[in-house]
Short mmCIF file of C-alpha atoms in Angstrom, two decimals:
data_model
loop_
_atom_site.label_atom_id
_atom_site.label_comp_id
_atom_site.label_asym_id
_atom_site.label_seq_id
_atom_site.Cartn_x
_atom_site.Cartn_y
_atom_site.Cartn_z
CA MET S 217 0.00 0.00 0.00
CA PRO S 218 1.21 3.54 -0.57
CA GLY S 219 3.22 4.81 2.38
CA ALA S 220 3.77 1.37 3.81
CA GLU S 221 7.20 0.42 4.95
CA ALA S 222 9.14 -2.34 3.30
CA PRO S 223 8.89 -5.64 5.07
CA ALA S 224 11.76 -6.68 7.22
CA SER S 225 14.21 -9.17 5.90
CA GLY S 226 13.27 -12.72 6.66
CA HIS S 227 10.22 -14.59 5.68
CA SER S 228 7.78 -12.83 3.36
CA GLY S 229 4.23 -12.33 4.32
CA PRO S 230 1.33 -10.04 3.96
CA ALA S 231 1.65 -6.57 5.39
CA PRO S 232 -0.16 -5.98 8.65
CA VAL S 233 -3.25 -3.96 8.78
CA PRO S 234 -2.84 -0.53 10.36
CA GLY S 235 -3.78 -0.73 14.02
CA ALA S 236 -2.83 -4.36 14.39
CA GLU S 237 -0.48 -5.35 17.21
CA ALA S 238 3.04 -6.60 16.56
CA PRO S 239 3.54 -10.31 16.98
CA ALA S 240 5.33 -11.59 20.00
CA SER S 241 9.09 -11.84 19.76
CA GLY S 242 10.53 -15.11 18.68
CA HIS S 243 9.20 -15.68 15.14
CA SER S 244 9.75 -13.44 12.05
CA GLY S 245 6.76 -11.61 10.75
CA PRO S 246 5.62 -8.55 8.88
CA ALA S 247 7.13 -5.19 9.75
CA PRO S 248 5.05 -2.96 11.93
CA VAL S 249 2.70 -0.58 10.25
CA PRO S 250 2.75 3.10 11.22
CA GLY S 251 0.30 3.52 14.04
CA ALA S 252 0.91 0.03 15.37
CA GLU S 253 1.97 -0.41 19.02
CA PRO S 254 5.67 -0.94 19.62
CA PRO S 255 6.98 -4.05 21.28
CA ALA S 256 6.34 -4.43 25.00
CA SER S 257 9.94 -3.96 26.10
CA GLY S 258 11.10 -0.39 26.46
CA PRO S 259 9.13 2.83 26.74
CA THR S 260 6.36 3.56 24.29
CA ARG S 261 7.29 6.00 21.47
CA PRO S 262 4.64 7.66 19.23
CA ALA S 263 4.88 6.95 15.48
CA PRO S 264 4.62 9.72 12.85
CA ALA S 265 1.31 10.29 11.14
CA HIS S 266 0.57 8.38 7.92
CA GLY S 267 2.41 9.99 4.93
CA ALA S 268 4.18 12.61 7.04
CA HIS S 269 7.88 13.01 7.32
CA ALA S 270 9.32 11.84 10.56
CA PRO S 271 10.90 14.59 12.58
CA ALA S 272 14.53 14.38 13.54
CA GLN S 273 15.08 11.81 16.30
CA PRO S 274 16.41 13.26 19.56
CA ARG S 275 19.54 11.81 21.03
CA PRO S 276 18.63 8.80 23.13
CA LEU S 277 19.34 8.97 26.84
CA HIS S 278 21.52 5.91 26.56
CA ASP S 279 24.18 4.56 24.37
CA PRO S 280 23.12 2.97 21.08
CA ASP S 281 22.09 -0.60 21.38
CA PRO S 282 24.75 -2.63 19.55
CA TYR S 283 22.30 -5.43 19.13
CA SER S 284 19.71 -3.19 17.44
CA THR S 285 17.12 -4.62 19.76
CA PRO S 286 13.68 -3.18 19.07
CA PRO S 287 12.39 -0.66 19.61
CA TYR S 288 15.71 1.21 19.63
CA GLY S 289 17.37 -0.45 16.61
CA GLU S 290 16.25 -1.02 13.11
CA PRO S 291 13.95 -3.86 12.27
CA GLY S 292 15.98 -6.88 11.56
CA PRO S 293 16.43 -10.46 12.31
CA TRP S 294 15.56 -11.42 15.83
CA ALA S 295 18.44 -12.52 17.99
CA PRO S 296 18.50 -14.32 21.28
CA ALA S 297 18.06 -12.02 24.17
CA PRO S 298 21.14 -11.20 26.26
CA PRO S 299 21.48 -12.96 29.58
CA VAL S 300 20.03 -9.97 31.43
CA GLN S 301 17.25 -9.35 28.86
CA HIS S 302 14.05 -8.17 30.59
CA PRO S 303 11.19 -10.60 30.11
CA ALA S 304 8.71 -9.74 27.42
CA ALA S 305 5.68 -7.65 28.28
CA THR S 306 2.39 -9.33 28.79
CA PRO S 307 0.45 -9.31 25.49
CA ALA S 308 -2.71 -7.35 25.17
CA HIS S 309 -5.86 -9.03 26.26
CA GLY S 310 -7.31 -11.32 23.56
CA VAL S 311 -4.18 -11.89 21.52
CA ALA S 312 -3.01 -15.45 21.25
CA VAL S 313 0.56 -15.97 21.99
CA GLY S 314 2.36 -18.91 20.55
CA ALA S 315 4.91 -20.84 22.47
CA PRO S 316 8.38 -19.62 21.61
CA GLU S 317 10.67 -21.98 19.86
CA ALA S 318 13.91 -22.87 21.46
CA VAL S 319 16.91 -21.16 20.00
CA SER S 320 19.96 -23.29 19.67
CA ALA S 321 22.48 -20.53 19.13
CA ALA S 322 24.75 -20.07 22.12
CA PRO S 323 24.92 -16.58 23.51
CA VAL S 324 27.97 -14.56 22.70
CA ALA S 325 29.74 -12.96 25.55
CA GLN S 326 29.12 -9.27 25.16
CA GLU S 327 29.24 -6.26 27.43
CA ALA S 328 26.05 -6.01 29.41
CA PRO S 329 23.79 -3.29 28.09
CA ALA S 330 23.19 -0.28 30.24
CA ALA S 331 20.17 -0.41 32.48
CA ASP S 332 17.06 1.04 30.98
CA PRO S 333 16.09 4.04 33.07
CA TRP S 334 12.56 3.99 31.67
CA ALA S 335 11.91 0.49 32.79
CA ARG S 336 11.51 1.62 36.40
CA TYR S 337 8.55 3.74 35.33
CA ASP S 338 6.88 1.18 33.06
CA PRO S 339 3.87 -0.12 34.94
CA TRP S 340 3.48 -2.96 32.51
CA ALA S 341 7.06 -4.07 32.54
CA ALA S 342 8.02 -7.13 34.56
CA THR S 343 10.20 -6.13 37.45
CA ALA S 344 13.71 -7.51 37.33
CA VAL S 345 14.05 -9.69 40.35
CA ALA S 346 17.29 -10.93 41.77
CA PRO S 347 17.69 -14.68 42.02
CA LEU S 348 15.50 -15.91 44.81
CA GLN S 349 16.82 -17.78 47.84
CA GLN S 350 14.98 -20.37 49.86
CA ALA S 351 13.13 -18.55 52.62
CA ASP S 352 12.72 -21.53 54.97
CA PRO S 353 15.94 -20.98 56.97
CA VAL S 354 15.05 -17.36 57.59
CA GLU S 355 11.51 -18.27 58.59
CA GLU S 356 12.86 -21.09 60.76
CA ASP S 357 15.26 -18.70 62.49
CA VAL S 358 12.44 -16.26 63.08
CA LYS S 359 10.27 -19.06 64.40
CA ARG S 360 13.06 -20.30 66.60
CA ARG S 361 13.70 -16.81 67.93
CA ARG S 362 10.01 -16.31 68.48
CA GLY S 363 9.81 -19.78 70.11
CA ARG S 364 12.77 -19.04 72.36
CA ARG S 365 11.29 -15.66 73.23
CA ARG S 366 7.93 -17.30 73.89
CA ARG S 367 9.52 -20.07 75.98
CA THR S 368 11.56 -17.48 77.87
CA LEU S 369 8.45 -15.46 78.58
CA ILE S 370 6.50 -18.55 79.60
CA GLY S 371 9.39 -19.78 81.77
CA GLY S 372 9.75 -16.40 83.40
CA ALA S 373 6.03 -16.27 84.01
CA LEU S 374 6.12 -19.76 85.55
CA ILE S 375 9.05 -18.83 87.78
CA ILE S 376 7.29 -15.65 88.87
CA ALA S 377 4.10 -17.62 89.50
CA LEU S 378 6.02 -20.26 91.47
CA VAL S 379 7.87 -17.69 93.56
CA SER S 380 4.66 -15.77 94.09
CA GLY S 381 2.86 -18.97 95.08
CA VAL S 382 5.58 -19.96 97.55
CA ALA S 383 5.76 -16.46 98.94
CA GLY S 384 2.00 -16.31 99.15
CA GLY S 385 1.90 -19.69 100.86
CA VAL S 386 4.51 -18.63 103.39
CA VAL S 387 2.70 -15.40 104.04
CA GLY S 388 -0.62 -17.26 104.23
CA VAL S 389 0.74 -19.77 106.71
CA GLN S 390 2.27 -16.97 108.75
CA LEU S 391 -1.00 -15.09 108.71
CA GLU S 392 -2.93 -18.24 109.56
CA ARG S 393 -0.63 -19.13 112.44
CA SER S 394 0.08 -15.73 113.94
CA GLY S 395 -2.45 -13.42 112.33
CA GLY S 396 0.28 -11.11 111.04
CA ILE S 397 3.67 -10.81 109.44
CA GLY S 398 6.81 -10.58 111.48
CA ALA S 399 7.93 -11.91 114.82
CA VAL S 400 5.19 -13.14 117.14
CA GLU S 401 5.14 -11.37 120.46
CA LEU S 402 2.25 -12.24 122.73
CA PRO S 403 1.10 -10.00 125.53
CA GLN S 404 2.29 -11.13 128.92
CA ALA S 405 1.92 -9.92 132.47
CA GLY S 406 4.91 -8.35 134.10
CA VAL S 407 6.84 -9.69 137.04
CA GLU S 408 4.83 -9.70 140.24
CA ALA S 409 5.76 -10.05 143.86
CA PRO S 410 5.91 -13.72 144.93
CA ASP S 411 4.02 -13.09 148.15
CA ARG S 412 0.48 -14.40 148.33
CA ASP S 413 -2.40 -13.96 150.70
CA PRO S 414 -1.64 -16.16 153.74
CA ASP S 415 -5.17 -17.59 153.58
CA SER S 416 -4.85 -18.60 149.90
CA VAL S 417 -3.77 -22.07 148.82
CA ALA S 418 -0.44 -20.68 147.63
CA GLY S 419 0.06 -18.83 150.91
CA ILE S 420 -0.84 -21.91 152.98
CA ALA S 421 1.48 -24.12 150.91
CA ALA S 422 4.38 -21.66 151.20
CA GLN S 423 4.08 -21.68 155.00
CA ALA S 424 3.58 -25.44 155.39
CA LEU S 425 6.00 -26.98 152.89
CA PRO S 426 9.17 -26.42 154.96
CA SER S 427 7.60 -28.51 157.75
CA VAL S 428 6.49 -31.43 155.55
CA VAL S 429 8.89 -34.34 154.98
CA THR S 430 9.08 -37.44 152.78
CA LEU S 431 9.91 -40.80 154.34
CA HIS S 432 11.65 -43.65 152.52
CA VAL S 433 11.36 -46.87 154.48
CA SER S 434 12.94 -50.24 153.80
CA GLY S 435 13.49 -53.48 155.67
CA GLY S 436 12.72 -57.19 155.55
CA GLY S 437 12.66 -57.17 151.76
CA ARG S 438 10.00 -54.47 151.69
CA ALA S 439 10.08 -50.76 150.94
CA GLY S 440 7.68 -47.86 150.87
CA THR S 441 7.28 -44.12 150.64
CA GLY S 442 5.12 -41.88 152.76
CA THR S 443 4.78 -38.42 154.23
CA GLY S 444 5.08 -36.87 157.67
CA PHE S 445 5.19 -33.45 159.29
CA VAL S 446 7.24 -31.87 162.07
CA LEU S 447 5.63 -31.81 165.52
CA ASP S 448 8.28 -29.92 167.48
CA ASP S 449 11.80 -28.56 167.28
CA ARG S 450 13.22 -31.69 168.93
CA GLY S 451 12.88 -33.65 165.71
CA HIS S 452 9.63 -35.54 166.31
CA ILE S 453 7.67 -36.29 163.15
CA LEU S 454 4.13 -37.68 162.98
CA THR S 455 3.13 -40.13 160.24
CA ASN S 456 1.01 -43.24 159.66
CA ASP S 457 1.85 -46.57 161.22
CA HIS S 458 1.54 -48.35 157.88
CA VAL S 459 4.22 -46.03 156.46
CA VAL S 460 6.93 -47.11 158.91
CA GLU S 461 5.72 -50.69 159.34
CA PRO S 462 8.06 -52.14 156.63
CA ALA S 463 11.08 -51.03 158.67
CA GLY S 464 10.18 -53.43 161.46
CA GLU S 465 12.75 -53.55 164.27
CA ASN S 466 15.96 -53.10 162.27
CA GLY S 467 14.90 -51.36 159.05
CA ASP S 468 16.00 -48.02 157.69
CA ILE S 469 14.00 -44.81 157.64
CA THR S 470 15.33 -41.82 155.70
CA VAL S 471 13.67 -38.44 156.09
CA THR S 472 13.97 -35.91 153.25
CA PHE S 473 13.11 -32.30 154.03
CA HIS S 474 11.67 -29.77 151.63
CA SER S 475 15.11 -28.17 151.35
CA GLY S 476 16.49 -31.44 150.02
CA ASP S 477 18.47 -32.28 153.16
CA THR S 478 18.15 -35.82 154.46
CA ALA S 479 18.50 -37.45 157.85
CA GLU S 480 18.16 -40.90 159.35
CA ALA S 481 15.19 -41.45 161.65
CA THR S 482 14.22 -43.96 164.34
CA VAL S 483 10.79 -45.08 165.52
CA VAL S 484 9.70 -43.53 168.83
CA GLY S 485 6.35 -45.32 169.01
CA ARG S 486 3.61 -46.71 166.80
CA ASP S 487 0.02 -47.88 167.17
CA SER S 488 -1.74 -49.94 164.51
CA GLY S 489 -5.21 -49.42 166.03
CA TYR S 490 -4.98 -45.70 165.34
CA ASP S 491 -2.65 -46.09 162.35
CA LEU S 492 -0.28 -43.52 163.83
CA ALA S 493 3.46 -43.49 164.48
CA VAL S 494 6.11 -41.02 165.65
CA VAL S 495 9.70 -41.04 164.38
CA ARG S 496 12.58 -38.81 165.35
CA VAL S 497 15.55 -37.33 163.53
CA LYS S 498 18.65 -36.22 165.43
CA GLY S 499 21.25 -33.61 164.69
CA VAL S 500 18.89 -31.48 162.65
CA ARG S 501 18.41 -27.84 163.57
CA GLY S 502 16.02 -25.14 162.50
CA LEU S 503 12.95 -27.35 162.35
CA THR S 504 9.66 -25.50 162.18
CA PRO S 505 6.67 -27.43 163.59
CA LEU S 506 3.30 -27.14 161.87
CA PRO S 507 0.59 -25.47 163.97
CA LEU S 508 -2.20 -27.83 165.05
CA GLY S 509 -5.86 -26.94 164.66
CA ASN S 510 -9.00 -28.34 166.28
CA SER S 511 -10.86 -30.99 164.29
CA ASP S 512 -14.02 -30.43 166.36
CA ASN S 513 -14.34 -27.01 164.71
CA VAL S 514 -14.33 -28.40 161.19
CA GLN S 515 -17.56 -28.09 159.21
CA VAL S 516 -18.62 -29.78 155.99
CA GLY S 517 -17.67 -27.59 153.06
CA ASP S 518 -14.65 -25.99 154.69
CA PRO S 519 -11.70 -25.61 152.30
CA VAL S 520 -8.70 -27.81 152.96
CA VAL S 521 -5.20 -28.31 151.53
CA ALA S 522 -3.40 -31.66 151.42
CA ILE S 523 0.40 -31.93 151.12
CA GLY S 524 2.35 -35.12 150.50
CA ALA S 525 4.50 -37.22 148.19
CA PRO S 526 2.10 -39.23 146.01
CA PHE S 527 4.06 -41.83 144.08
CA ASP S 528 7.21 -40.27 145.56
CA LEU S 529 6.47 -36.83 144.07
CA ALA S 530 7.56 -34.85 147.11
CA GLY S 531 5.94 -31.55 147.99
CA THR S 532 2.74 -32.15 146.02
CA VAL S 533 -0.04 -29.74 147.00
CA THR S 534 -3.72 -30.44 146.36
CA SER S 535 -6.86 -28.73 147.60
CA GLY S 536 -10.52 -29.52 148.19
CA ILE S 537 -13.16 -29.34 150.86
CA ILE S 538 -14.38 -31.33 153.82
CA SER S 539 -16.92 -33.71 152.34
CA ALA S 540 -18.11 -35.29 155.60
CA ARG S 541 -17.27 -35.58 159.29
CA GLU S 542 -17.14 -38.57 161.65
CA ARG S 543 -17.01 -41.02 158.77
CA PRO S 544 -16.34 -44.41 160.41
CA ILE S 545 -13.73 -46.38 158.48
CA THR S 546 -11.61 -49.42 159.09
CA ALA S 547 -8.40 -50.09 157.24
CA GLY S 548 -5.66 -52.68 157.26
CA GLY S 549 -6.30 -56.25 158.34
CA GLU S 550 -3.60 -57.87 156.21
CA LYS S 551 -2.43 -60.00 159.12
CA GLY S 552 -5.77 -61.77 159.36
CA ASP S 553 -6.03 -61.71 163.16
CA GLY S 554 -7.36 -58.15 163.32
CA SER S 555 -4.35 -56.85 165.20
CA ASP S 556 -3.45 -54.44 162.39
CA VAL S 557 -6.97 -53.14 161.78
CA SER S 558 -7.32 -49.42 162.38
CA TYR S 559 -10.61 -47.82 163.36
CA VAL S 560 -10.93 -44.17 162.50
CA ASP S 561 -13.79 -41.73 162.92
CA ALA S 562 -12.42 -39.92 159.88
CA LEU S 563 -12.74 -36.60 158.12
CA GLN S 564 -13.72 -37.19 154.51
CA THR S 565 -12.28 -34.88 151.82
CA ASP S 566 -12.28 -34.62 148.07
CA ALA S 567 -8.75 -33.19 148.00
CA PRO S 568 -6.79 -35.61 145.78
CA ILE S 569 -4.91 -38.12 147.97
CA ASN S 570 -2.85 -40.92 146.42
CA PRO S 571 -0.42 -43.61 147.58
CA GLY S 572 2.46 -41.73 149.18
CA ASN S 573 0.22 -39.04 150.67
CA SER S 574 -0.24 -41.21 153.76
CA GLY S 575 0.91 -39.49 156.93
CA GLY S 576 0.82 -36.02 155.39
CA PRO S 577 -1.08 -33.08 156.86
CA LEU S 578 -4.60 -31.97 155.93
CA LEU S 579 -4.67 -28.21 156.55
CA ASP S 580 -7.53 -25.83 157.12
CA GLY S 581 -7.93 -22.38 155.56
CA LYS S 582 -5.45 -20.89 158.03
CA GLY S 583 -2.72 -23.42 157.44
CA ARG S 584 -3.35 -25.42 160.64
CA VAL S 585 -3.33 -29.21 160.74
CA ILE S 586 -6.82 -30.63 161.18
CA GLY S 587 -6.14 -34.21 160.04
CA ILE S 588 -3.56 -36.83 159.04
CA ASN S 589 -4.21 -38.24 155.58
CA SER S 590 -4.54 -41.98 156.01
CA ALA S 591 -6.70 -43.80 153.43
CA ILE S 592 -8.65 -43.49 150.21
CA ARG S 593 -11.52 -45.38 148.70
CA SER S 594 -10.24 -47.15 145.58
CA ALA S 595 -12.10 -47.62 142.32
CA ASP S 596 -12.75 -51.31 143.05
CA GLY S 597 -14.65 -50.38 146.19
CA GLY S 598 -11.91 -51.36 148.63
CA LEU S 599 -10.60 -49.07 151.34
CA ASP S 600 -6.89 -49.38 151.91
CA PRO S 601 -4.34 -47.19 153.72
CA GLU S 602 -2.27 -47.06 150.56
CA GLY S 603 -5.31 -46.89 148.34
CA GLY S 604 -3.95 -49.65 146.12
CA GLN S 605 -2.55 -48.27 142.87
CA SER S 606 -5.81 -46.99 141.43
CA GLY S 607 -5.27 -43.40 142.52
CA SER S 608 -7.69 -40.89 143.91
CA ILE S 609 -11.35 -40.91 142.98
CA GLY S 610 -12.16 -38.01 145.29
CA LEU S 611 -12.79 -40.10 148.42
CA GLY S 612 -9.99 -39.44 150.89
CA PHE S 613 -9.98 -39.93 154.65
CA ALA S 614 -7.94 -38.31 157.36
CA ILE S 615 -7.54 -39.07 161.08
CA PRO S 616 -8.84 -36.08 163.05
CA ILE S 617 -5.98 -34.12 164.59
CA ASN S 618 -7.60 -34.18 168.04
CA GLN S 619 -7.17 -37.94 168.05
CA GLY S 620 -3.75 -37.70 166.43
CA LYS S 621 -2.52 -35.19 169.00
CA ARG S 622 -3.47 -37.38 171.94
CA VAL S 623 -1.92 -40.49 170.43
CA ALA S 624 1.25 -38.64 169.40
CA GLU S 625 1.71 -37.29 172.92
CA GLU S 626 1.37 -40.76 174.39
CA LEU S 627 3.75 -42.26 171.86
CA ILE S 628 6.39 -39.60 172.60
CA GLU S 629 6.01 -40.04 176.37
CA THR S 630 5.63 -43.81 176.68
CA GLY S 631 6.12 -45.30 173.22
CA LYS S 632 2.57 -46.66 173.40
CA ALA S 633 -0.96 -45.32 173.07
CA THR S 634 -3.93 -46.17 175.26
CA HIS S 635 -7.33 -47.18 173.85
CA PRO S 636 -10.63 -46.26 175.47
CA VAL S 637 -12.76 -49.36 176.14
CA ILE S 638 -16.27 -50.26 177.27
CA GLY S 639 -15.28 -53.75 178.50
CA ILE S 640 -17.54 -55.82 176.25
CA THR S 641 -17.08 -58.35 173.40
CA LEU S 642 -19.05 -57.69 170.23
CA ASP S 643 -20.61 -60.18 167.85
CA MET S 644 -18.97 -59.11 164.58
CA GLU S 645 -21.11 -61.54 162.61
CA TYR S 646 -24.33 -59.80 163.54
CA SER S 647 -26.04 -58.51 160.37
CA GLY S 648 -28.82 -56.49 161.98
CA ASP S 649 -28.84 -52.80 162.65
CA GLY S 650 -26.64 -51.82 165.58
CA ALA S 651 -23.85 -53.55 167.56
CA ARG S 652 -24.83 -56.68 169.47
CA VAL S 653 -22.99 -57.89 172.56
CA ALA S 654 -21.69 -61.42 172.02
CA ALA S 655 -22.96 -64.37 174.01
CA GLU S 656 -19.41 -65.52 174.76
CA GLY S 657 -16.08 -63.79 175.25
CA GLY S 658 -13.41 -64.00 172.61
CA ASP S 659 -10.63 -65.14 174.96
CA GLY S 660 -12.77 -67.61 176.84
CA GLY S 661 -13.82 -65.05 179.40
CA PRO S 662 -17.23 -63.46 179.88
CA PRO S 663 -18.57 -61.26 177.03
CA VAL S 664 -19.01 -58.44 179.56
CA SER S 665 -15.81 -57.89 181.51
CA THR S 666 -16.34 -58.23 185.23
CA GLY S 667 -15.96 -54.87 186.91
CA GLY S 668 -15.53 -53.09 183.60
CA PRO S 669 -17.37 -49.94 182.48
CA GLY S 670 -20.03 -52.00 180.64
CA ALA S 671 -20.73 -54.25 183.59
CA LYS S 672 -21.05 -51.25 185.86
CA ALA S 673 -23.54 -49.65 183.44
CA GLY S 674 -25.68 -52.82 183.43
CA ILE S 675 -24.96 -54.06 179.88
CA ARG S 676 -25.77 -57.75 179.35
CA PRO S 677 -24.91 -60.34 176.66
CA GLY S 678 -27.29 -60.09 173.70
CA ASP S 679 -28.01 -56.38 174.17
CA VAL S 680 -28.01 -54.38 170.90
CA ILE S 681 -26.43 -50.91 171.14
CA THR S 682 -28.11 -48.56 168.64
CA GLU S 683 -26.79 -45.09 169.57
CA VAL S 684 -23.72 -43.41 171.08
CA ASP S 685 -24.34 -39.96 172.47
CA GLY S 686 -27.51 -39.79 170.43
CA ARG S 687 -25.84 -40.73 167.09
CA PRO S 688 -26.93 -43.92 165.34
CA VAL S 689 -24.64 -46.95 165.27
CA HIS S 690 -25.24 -49.51 162.53
CA SER S 691 -22.49 -52.07 163.16
CA GLY S 692 -19.87 -53.30 165.58
CA GLU S 693 -17.13 -51.51 163.64
CA GLU S 694 -18.96 -48.21 164.02
CA LEU S 695 -19.24 -48.69 167.78
CA ILE S 696 -15.48 -49.27 168.06
CA VAL S 697 -14.77 -46.19 165.91
CA LYS S 698 -17.06 -44.02 168.01
CA THR S 699 -15.50 -45.28 171.18
CA ARG S 700 -11.90 -44.73 170.02
CA ALA S 701 -12.71 -41.23 168.99
CA HIS S 702 -12.73 -40.44 172.72
CA ARG S 703 -10.13 -40.49 175.41
CA PRO S 704 -10.08 -42.92 178.31
CA GLY S 705 -12.14 -41.38 181.13
CA ASP S 706 -14.65 -39.73 178.78
CA ARG S 707 -18.32 -40.34 179.61
CA LEU S 708 -20.61 -41.91 177.01
CA GLU S 709 -24.36 -42.38 176.84
CA LEU S 710 -25.46 -45.55 175.07
CA THR S 711 -28.91 -46.42 173.77
CA LEU S 712 -29.62 -50.16 173.64
CA GLU S 713 -32.43 -52.60 173.00
CA ARG S 714 -33.19 -55.61 175.21
CA ASP S 715 -36.14 -57.91 174.73
CA GLY S 716 -37.80 -55.36 172.46
CA GLU S 717 -37.42 -52.54 174.93
CA GLU S 718 -35.15 -49.51 174.50
CA ARG S 719 -33.14 -48.13 177.38
CA THR S 720 -30.24 -45.68 177.91
CA VAL S 721 -27.17 -46.27 180.05
CA SER S 722 -24.20 -44.03 180.93
CA LEU S 723 -20.63 -45.13 181.51
CA VAL S 724 -17.05 -43.85 181.86
CA LEU S 725 -14.57 -45.26 179.36
CA GLY S 726 -11.78 -47.38 180.64
CA SER S 727 -8.27 -47.78 179.20
CA SER S 728 -6.24 -50.55 177.67
CA GLY S 729 -2.68 -50.62 176.47
CA GLY S 730 -2.25 -50.03 172.80
CA GLY S 731 -0.62 -52.44 170.45
#
């Protein structure tokens, strides 16, 4: 057609229609027609109008392309792209692109063309990308760093939680135990004067303890522990007969004072019927006797203090009240012939008394001796001077001090104690109420001693004595207890029954040597 350019060298073919796009690089084809779009690579340059003369070309911004690569060179045979050739532009939408044929010609080593400054502004050009590297190691390193950071954070959080938990637990325990944090300091009373009211238990104990002693007795393969208290400054000590009984004639008696000093003691006198004995220590000075009270003044409910060595625990102090008065008890009887039976019109107390308390003082509210602790009722119902080994059940018995004083005086003066007697023999098998005079005497003599107090009062065999000084008597043991609660020479009034009739007689108590 007029004005059309000559086809490029290569294969012949029909001329392209104006406005048609150039074929993709790789195969030879018709030369571009004026007005056709230039190849994709490189910046777009406008073509001159049809039939017009092309204006003078301005100097390119780069050196001439020695390869005459379109669009900067003349149309010519296509050559393989240089090693750094930009990839071809994406064809326009709707144009089929054939697969390029492989070119067998080897590239010729040439100087790399200068970078195209326009390519950076071509929005349709493919961006030259440097050879890619595998990203996995970088991502793995990032993951590892993130993992380490995460593990570090988690570990730190766990350590903080653990420390906080331990600290919280410690603080919680401290708060639970003491109610606060820091050293525990409880409120406490200041130092007070040791003096106590003389009428208090502490005051009574402080005054009495220096005069109370512990006795350790041994002899004949037997041994025992008991208590005693000082009667005078000459070294006489009162205790129970059953405490010193193991010593016999040649045994040993060691007295331990509250100060801890010890001394050997000897028996001055003893009486099993009253269960009392007096021993004496020599060469000991500064003894303080305990003041003696009056047991006739004692009333039920009065406070009392007992001191002794229960189970060899010297200086033990207990307290209680008087539970009863004139409680008739009998204790002992291990020998079987009745010679060791003691009859006591006792004071009953609930002050704890245990084995080892025997012979110790029972004190009133003013620290005066009103009784000598002698026996307790055991849990099995038995009544024994030592109380067995069952311990106190709140039933303790003490010999009234009025009786103890009289017996102690006689033992110190003569070594023996006298017993008040009526001069009759009792039927101990009688099960009725009262004490019945036996039909026969125990030693083969008459049941009512000739010329004795009973005979003079008109008592006959078979009479039943029901009262002594107006107080009921329920058994022979009670009559003996009531009688021994008096001194020889005391007058008694007895109520008795004979042949269904009741009568009252009066008599003066006689005396018999103690044993």
